mmCIF file of C-alpha atoms in Angstrom:
data_model
loop_
_atom_site.group_PDB
_atom_site.id
_atom_site.type_symbol
_atom_site.label_atom_id
_atom_site.label_comp_id
_atom_site.label_asym_id
_atom_site.label_seq_id
_atom_site.Cartn_x
_atom_site.Cartn_y
_atom_site.Cartn_z
ATOM 1 C CA GLY E 1 67.521 13.574 -146.129
ATOM 2 C CA ALA E 2 70.651 11.318 -145.981
ATOM 3 C CA GLY E 3 69.360 8.915 -143.542
ATOM 4 C CA VAL E 4 66.434 7.856 -141.515
ATOM 5 C CA SER E 5 65.034 10.701 -139.310
ATOM 6 C CA GLN E 6 63.177 10.092 -136.218
ATOM 7 C CA SER E 7 61.401 12.636 -134.005
ATOM 8 C CA PRO E 8 61.338 13.649 -131.270
ATOM 9 C CA SER E 9 64.770 12.359 -130.072
ATOM 10 C CA ASN E 10 63.530 12.339 -126.521
ATOM 11 C CA LYS E 11 59.961 12.301 -125.080
ATOM 12 C CA VAL E 12 58.978 12.393 -121.521
ATOM 13 C CA THR E 13 55.367 11.851 -120.694
ATOM 14 C CA GLU E 14 53.039 11.136 -117.902
ATOM 15 C CA LYS E 15 51.452 7.813 -117.418
ATOM 16 C CA GLY E 16 48.015 7.649 -119.209
ATOM 17 C CA LYS E 17 48.975 10.264 -121.826
ATOM 18 C CA ASP E 18 49.135 9.487 -125.636
ATOM 19 C CA VAL E 19 52.294 9.958 -127.542
ATOM 20 C CA GLU E 20 53.165 10.043 -131.316
ATOM 21 C CA LEU E 21 56.560 9.215 -132.670
ATOM 22 C CA ARG E 22 57.570 10.045 -136.140
ATOM 23 C CA CYS E 23 59.787 8.343 -138.689
ATOM 24 C CA ASP E 24 60.924 9.774 -141.949
ATOM 25 C CA PRO E 25 62.512 6.963 -143.936
ATOM 26 C CA ILE E 26 65.135 7.314 -146.701
ATOM 27 C CA SER E 27 63.625 8.706 -149.752
ATOM 28 C CA GLY E 28 62.533 5.872 -152.102
ATOM 29 C CA HIS E 29 62.699 3.270 -149.448
ATOM 30 C CA THR E 30 59.395 1.214 -149.612
ATOM 31 C CA ALA E 31 59.920 -0.991 -146.539
ATOM 32 C CA LEU E 32 59.642 0.440 -143.139
ATOM 33 C CA TYR E 33 59.975 -1.206 -139.597
ATOM 34 C CA TRP E 34 59.471 -0.086 -136.098
ATOM 35 C CA TYR E 35 61.357 -1.860 -133.364
ATOM 36 C CA ARG E 36 61.452 -1.295 -129.590
ATOM 37 C CA GLN E 37 64.644 -1.588 -127.501
ATOM 38 C CA SER E 38 64.281 -1.630 -123.751
ATOM 39 C CA LEU E 39 67.428 -0.766 -121.656
ATOM 40 C CA GLY E 40 70.076 -3.333 -122.280
ATOM 41 C CA GLN E 41 67.698 -5.598 -124.308
ATOM 42 C CA GLY E 42 67.311 -6.715 -127.825
ATOM 43 C CA LEU E 43 65.304 -5.298 -130.672
ATOM 44 C CA GLU E 44 61.576 -6.261 -130.368
ATOM 45 C CA PHE E 45 59.740 -6.156 -133.658
ATOM 46 C CA LEU E 46 56.614 -4.032 -133.521
ATOM 47 C CA ILE E 47 55.316 -3.568 -137.104
ATOM 48 C CA TYR E 48 56.449 -3.687 -140.780
ATOM 49 C CA PHE E 49 55.150 -1.741 -143.718
ATOM 50 C CA GLN E 50 55.961 -2.788 -147.260
ATOM 51 C CA GLY E 51 54.669 -0.497 -150.154
ATOM 52 C CA ASN E 52 50.915 -0.672 -150.425
ATOM 53 C CA SER E 53 50.575 -4.049 -148.843
ATOM 54 C CA ALA E 54 48.806 -4.618 -145.625
ATOM 55 C CA PRO E 55 51.220 -3.957 -142.750
ATOM 56 C CA ASP E 56 52.464 -6.879 -140.587
ATOM 57 C CA LYS E 57 51.294 -5.833 -137.111
ATOM 58 C CA SER E 58 52.055 -9.070 -135.449
ATOM 59 C CA GLY E 59 54.614 -7.544 -132.986
ATOM 60 C CA LEU E 60 52.452 -4.744 -131.511
ATOM 61 C CA PRO E 61 52.236 -5.573 -127.808
ATOM 62 C CA SER E 62 48.797 -4.283 -127.141
ATOM 63 C CA ASP E 63 45.895 -2.477 -128.812
ATOM 64 C CA ARG E 64 47.207 0.713 -127.185
ATOM 65 C CA PHE E 65 49.898 0.663 -130.021
ATOM 66 C CA SER E 66 49.124 1.580 -133.525
ATOM 67 C CA ALA E 67 50.993 2.868 -136.607
ATOM 68 C CA GLU E 68 50.308 4.264 -139.928
ATOM 69 C CA ARG E 69 52.243 5.136 -142.998
ATOM 70 C CA THR E 70 50.937 8.039 -145.122
ATOM 71 C CA GLY E 71 51.705 8.205 -148.752
ATOM 72 C CA GLY E 72 54.238 5.457 -148.540
ATOM 73 C CA SER E 73 56.749 7.666 -146.752
ATOM 74 C CA VAL E 74 56.463 9.034 -143.290
ATOM 75 C CA SER E 75 55.290 6.750 -140.505
ATOM 76 C CA THR E 76 53.707 7.546 -137.135
ATOM 77 C CA LEU E 77 53.704 5.196 -134.134
ATOM 78 C CA THR E 78 50.977 6.164 -131.640
ATOM 79 C CA ILE E 79 51.000 4.858 -128.061
ATOM 80 C CA GLN E 80 47.758 5.516 -126.245
ATOM 81 C CA ARG E 81 47.317 5.669 -122.445
ATOM 82 C CA THR E 82 51.150 5.169 -121.927
ATOM 83 C CA GLN E 83 52.188 2.939 -119.201
ATOM 84 C CA GLN E 84 55.723 2.923 -117.476
ATOM 85 C CA GLU E 85 56.521 -0.349 -119.144
ATOM 86 C CA ASP E 86 56.381 1.407 -122.477
ATOM 87 C CA SER E 87 59.553 3.324 -121.610
ATOM 88 C CA ALA E 88 62.153 2.277 -124.194
ATOM 89 C CA VAL E 89 63.925 3.480 -127.278
ATOM 90 C CA TYR E 90 61.725 3.254 -130.326
ATOM 91 C CA LEU E 91 63.706 2.584 -133.473
ATOM 92 C CA CYS E 92 62.620 3.024 -137.031
ATOM 93 C CA ALA E 93 64.305 1.375 -139.941
ATOM 94 C CA SER E 94 63.881 1.451 -143.618
ATOM 95 C CA SER E 95 65.167 -0.706 -146.565
ATOM 96 C CA LEU E 96 64.970 -0.069 -150.298
ATOM 97 C CA ARG E 97 62.420 -2.675 -150.993
ATOM 98 C CA GLN E 98 61.346 -6.143 -150.198
ATOM 99 C CA GLY E 99 64.169 -8.411 -151.106
ATOM 100 C CA VAL E 100 66.813 -5.765 -150.515
ATOM 101 C CA GLU E 101 67.486 -6.605 -146.901
ATOM 102 C CA LYS E 102 69.869 -4.093 -145.552
ATOM 103 C CA LEU E 103 68.155 -2.042 -142.925
ATOM 104 C CA PHE E 104 69.009 1.559 -142.184
ATOM 105 C CA PHE E 105 68.164 2.649 -138.694
ATOM 106 C CA GLY E 106 67.069 5.947 -137.337
ATOM 107 C CA SER E 107 68.699 7.280 -134.115
ATOM 108 C CA GLY E 108 65.492 6.430 -132.184
ATOM 109 C CA THR E 109 63.083 8.138 -129.901
ATOM 110 C CA GLN E 110 63.884 7.639 -126.163
ATOM 111 C CA LEU E 111 60.417 7.410 -124.522
ATOM 112 C CA SER E 112 60.198 7.865 -120.785
ATOM 113 C CA VAL E 113 56.792 7.414 -119.050
ATOM 114 C CA LEU E 114 56.747 8.838 -115.543
ATOM 115 C CA GLY Y 1 56.584 -16.991 -135.735
ATOM 116 C CA GLU Y 2 60.324 -16.962 -135.832
ATOM 117 C CA ASN Y 3 62.306 -17.062 -132.568
ATOM 118 C CA VAL Y 4 65.951 -16.168 -132.446
ATOM 119 C CA GLU Y 5 68.172 -17.045 -129.481
ATOM 120 C CA GLN Y 6 71.578 -15.453 -129.056
ATOM 121 C CA HIS Y 7 74.485 -16.375 -126.804
ATOM 122 C CA PRO Y 8 76.374 -15.213 -124.782
ATOM 123 C CA SER Y 9 74.698 -12.143 -123.577
ATOM 124 C CA THR Y 10 78.050 -10.642 -122.618
ATOM 125 C CA LEU Y 11 81.508 -11.501 -123.927
ATOM 126 C CA SER Y 12 84.835 -10.103 -122.657
ATOM 127 C CA VAL Y 13 87.963 -10.718 -124.648
ATOM 128 C CA GLN Y 14 91.516 -9.714 -124.642
ATOM 129 C CA GLU Y 15 92.601 -7.502 -127.400
ATOM 130 C CA GLY Y 16 93.986 -9.747 -130.243
ATOM 131 C CA ASP Y 17 91.828 -12.713 -129.331
ATOM 132 C CA SER Y 18 88.942 -14.090 -131.230
ATOM 133 C CA ALA Y 19 85.230 -13.546 -130.260
ATOM 134 C CA VAL Y 20 82.429 -15.922 -131.295
ATOM 135 C CA ILE Y 21 78.680 -15.306 -130.893
ATOM 136 C CA LYS Y 22 76.120 -17.921 -131.648
ATOM 137 C CA CYS Y 23 72.498 -17.771 -132.707
ATOM 138 C CA THR Y 24 69.875 -20.224 -133.231
ATOM 139 C CA TYR Y 25 66.584 -19.764 -135.044
ATOM 140 C CA SER Y 26 63.301 -21.703 -135.021
ATOM 141 C CA ASP Y 27 61.762 -21.164 -138.533
ATOM 142 C CA SER Y 28 63.302 -23.615 -141.088
ATOM 143 C CA ALA Y 29 61.963 -21.286 -143.786
ATOM 144 C CA SER Y 30 64.326 -18.476 -142.768
ATOM 145 C CA ASN Y 31 66.697 -17.637 -145.611
ATOM 146 C CA TYR Y 32 68.505 -14.500 -144.637
ATOM 147 C CA PHE Y 33 70.741 -13.871 -141.460
ATOM 148 C CA PRO Y 34 72.228 -10.491 -140.963
ATOM 149 C CA TRP Y 35 74.454 -9.274 -138.171
ATOM 150 C CA TYR Y 36 74.187 -5.685 -136.877
ATOM 151 C CA LYS Y 37 76.561 -3.802 -134.616
ATOM 152 C CA GLN Y 38 75.510 -1.158 -132.268
ATOM 153 C CA GLU Y 39 78.098 1.097 -130.588
ATOM 154 C CA LEU Y 40 77.207 2.900 -127.417
ATOM 155 C CA GLY Y 41 74.676 5.606 -128.019
ATOM 156 C CA LYS Y 42 74.369 4.758 -131.706
ATOM 157 C CA ARG Y 43 72.138 3.185 -134.146
ATOM 158 C CA PRO Y 44 72.514 -0.439 -135.254
ATOM 159 C CA GLN Y 45 74.431 -0.840 -138.526
ATOM 160 C CA LEU Y 46 74.785 -3.873 -140.707
ATOM 161 C CA ILE Y 47 78.249 -5.507 -140.619
ATOM 162 C CA ILE Y 48 77.703 -8.774 -142.428
ATOM 163 C CA ASP Y 49 74.936 -10.989 -143.793
ATOM 164 C CA ILE Y 50 74.625 -14.560 -145.216
ATOM 165 C CA ARG Y 51 71.940 -16.171 -147.192
ATOM 166 C CA SER Y 52 70.665 -19.777 -146.866
ATOM 167 C CA ASN Y 53 72.471 -20.983 -149.897
ATOM 168 C CA VAL Y 54 75.813 -20.180 -148.523
ATOM 169 C CA GLY Y 55 77.581 -21.818 -145.542
ATOM 170 C CA GLU Y 56 80.255 -19.160 -144.898
ATOM 171 C CA LYS Y 57 81.001 -15.727 -145.564
ATOM 172 C CA LYS Y 58 84.008 -13.582 -144.617
ATOM 173 C CA ASP Y 59 84.830 -9.843 -144.636
ATOM 174 C CA GLN Y 60 88.274 -8.988 -143.374
ATOM 175 C CA ARG Y 61 88.313 -9.916 -139.666
ATOM 176 C CA ILE Y 62 84.802 -10.954 -139.408
ATOM 177 C CA ALA Y 63 83.110 -14.131 -140.633
ATOM 178 C CA VAL Y 64 79.760 -15.664 -140.421
ATOM 179 C CA THR Y 65 78.854 -19.368 -140.635
ATOM 180 C CA LEU Y 66 75.558 -21.015 -141.192
ATOM 181 C CA ASN Y 67 74.314 -24.451 -140.450
ATOM 182 C CA LYS Y 68 70.810 -24.884 -141.985
ATOM 183 C CA THR Y 69 70.431 -28.388 -140.653
ATOM 184 C CA ALA Y 70 70.949 -27.417 -137.101
ATOM 185 C CA LYS Y 71 69.401 -23.949 -137.536
ATOM 186 C CA HIS Y 72 72.174 -22.094 -136.137
ATOM 187 C CA PHE Y 73 74.676 -19.402 -137.309
ATOM 188 C CA SER Y 74 77.708 -17.787 -135.815
ATOM 189 C CA LEU Y 75 79.656 -14.544 -135.971
ATOM 190 C CA HIS Y 76 83.390 -14.716 -135.611
ATOM 191 C CA ILE Y 77 85.657 -11.816 -134.978
ATOM 192 C CA THR Y 78 89.334 -12.369 -135.240
ATOM 193 C CA GLU Y 79 92.184 -10.302 -133.890
ATOM 194 C CA THR Y 80 89.744 -8.151 -131.831
ATOM 195 C CA GLN Y 81 90.472 -4.444 -131.468
ATOM 196 C CA PRO Y 82 89.031 -1.949 -128.852
ATOM 197 C CA GLU Y 83 86.779 -0.535 -131.552
ATOM 198 C CA ASP Y 84 85.023 -3.860 -131.782
ATOM 199 C CA SER Y 85 83.484 -3.198 -128.436
ATOM 200 C CA ALA Y 86 79.832 -2.938 -129.088
ATOM 201 C CA VAL Y 87 76.442 -4.842 -128.800
ATOM 202 C CA TYR Y 88 76.102 -7.355 -131.708
ATOM 203 C CA PHE Y 89 72.646 -8.527 -132.809
ATOM 204 C CA CYS Y 90 71.914 -11.477 -135.077
ATOM 205 C CA ALA Y 91 68.659 -11.688 -136.928
ATOM 206 C CA ALA Y 92 66.639 -14.003 -139.207
ATOM 207 C CA ARG Y 93 64.209 -13.336 -141.863
ATOM 208 C CA ALA Y 94 61.363 -15.787 -142.549
ATOM 209 C CA ALA Y 95 58.356 -15.520 -144.627
ATOM 210 C CA GLY Y 96 56.927 -11.970 -145.077
ATOM 211 C CA ASN Y 97 60.307 -10.283 -144.949
ATOM 212 C CA LYS Y 98 59.932 -9.638 -141.198
ATOM 213 C CA LEU Y 99 63.346 -9.540 -139.489
ATOM 214 C CA THR Y 100 63.478 -11.021 -136.033
ATOM 215 C CA PHE Y 101 66.497 -10.084 -133.924
ATOM 216 C CA GLY Y 102 68.253 -11.976 -131.079
ATOM 217 C CA GLY Y 103 68.700 -10.535 -127.659
ATOM 218 C CA GLY Y 104 72.130 -9.084 -128.440
ATOM 219 C CA THR Y 105 75.589 -9.681 -127.165
ATOM 220 C CA ARG Y 106 77.657 -7.104 -125.329
ATOM 221 C CA VAL Y 107 81.276 -7.407 -126.426
ATOM 222 C CA LEU Y 108 83.986 -5.821 -124.394
ATOM 223 C CA VAL Y 109 87.493 -5.933 -125.843
ATOM 224 C CA LYS Y 110 90.101 -5.334 -123.069
ATOM 225 C CA PRO Y 111 93.283 -3.599 -124.236
#
């Protein structure tokens, strides 16, 4: 595809349920980031993947959050036992490689936990 | 880890005036400082960036300055236009390529 694709664009779930958010980076981009943007707030770093290196998970807010990246391409962010405070827009971004810094963002997944 | 503070959180300017947004960072090892613009309902997009070996960079009506000693950098928008209305984010990259963003500045350009 021409850009970073995220799905679903909107997700409404009940408290306590698990959710999976998907990110398809730009083809050939080896670096992939997940950020969280709460209403009117900044971009909170969650996790960063670079090629085959171990991911930087330092931003994950709790052990309910996890992410994986299969085959160096598609990434899935999983939130277990969702809480209302998890409601936010989850943004994925990719860049060509480490050292090429320009991030291309997806349009995000709006997660609402009722 | 890196911490980026951004001020002000909101900024209202008259069309044609200048706008300045300031950011400070904590990690002296940070070496790359981009600015992203997010229009309402859209995804953030890179508008300008600067590296630690440069003190100033300009691109048409926008410019960024960097003071490594003081660990702060600023975005300057001159001759503001209504289409400049958006949320602007600064960011800093330290070791490991992780990009840490500031809290954002909502800029409103009044016609």
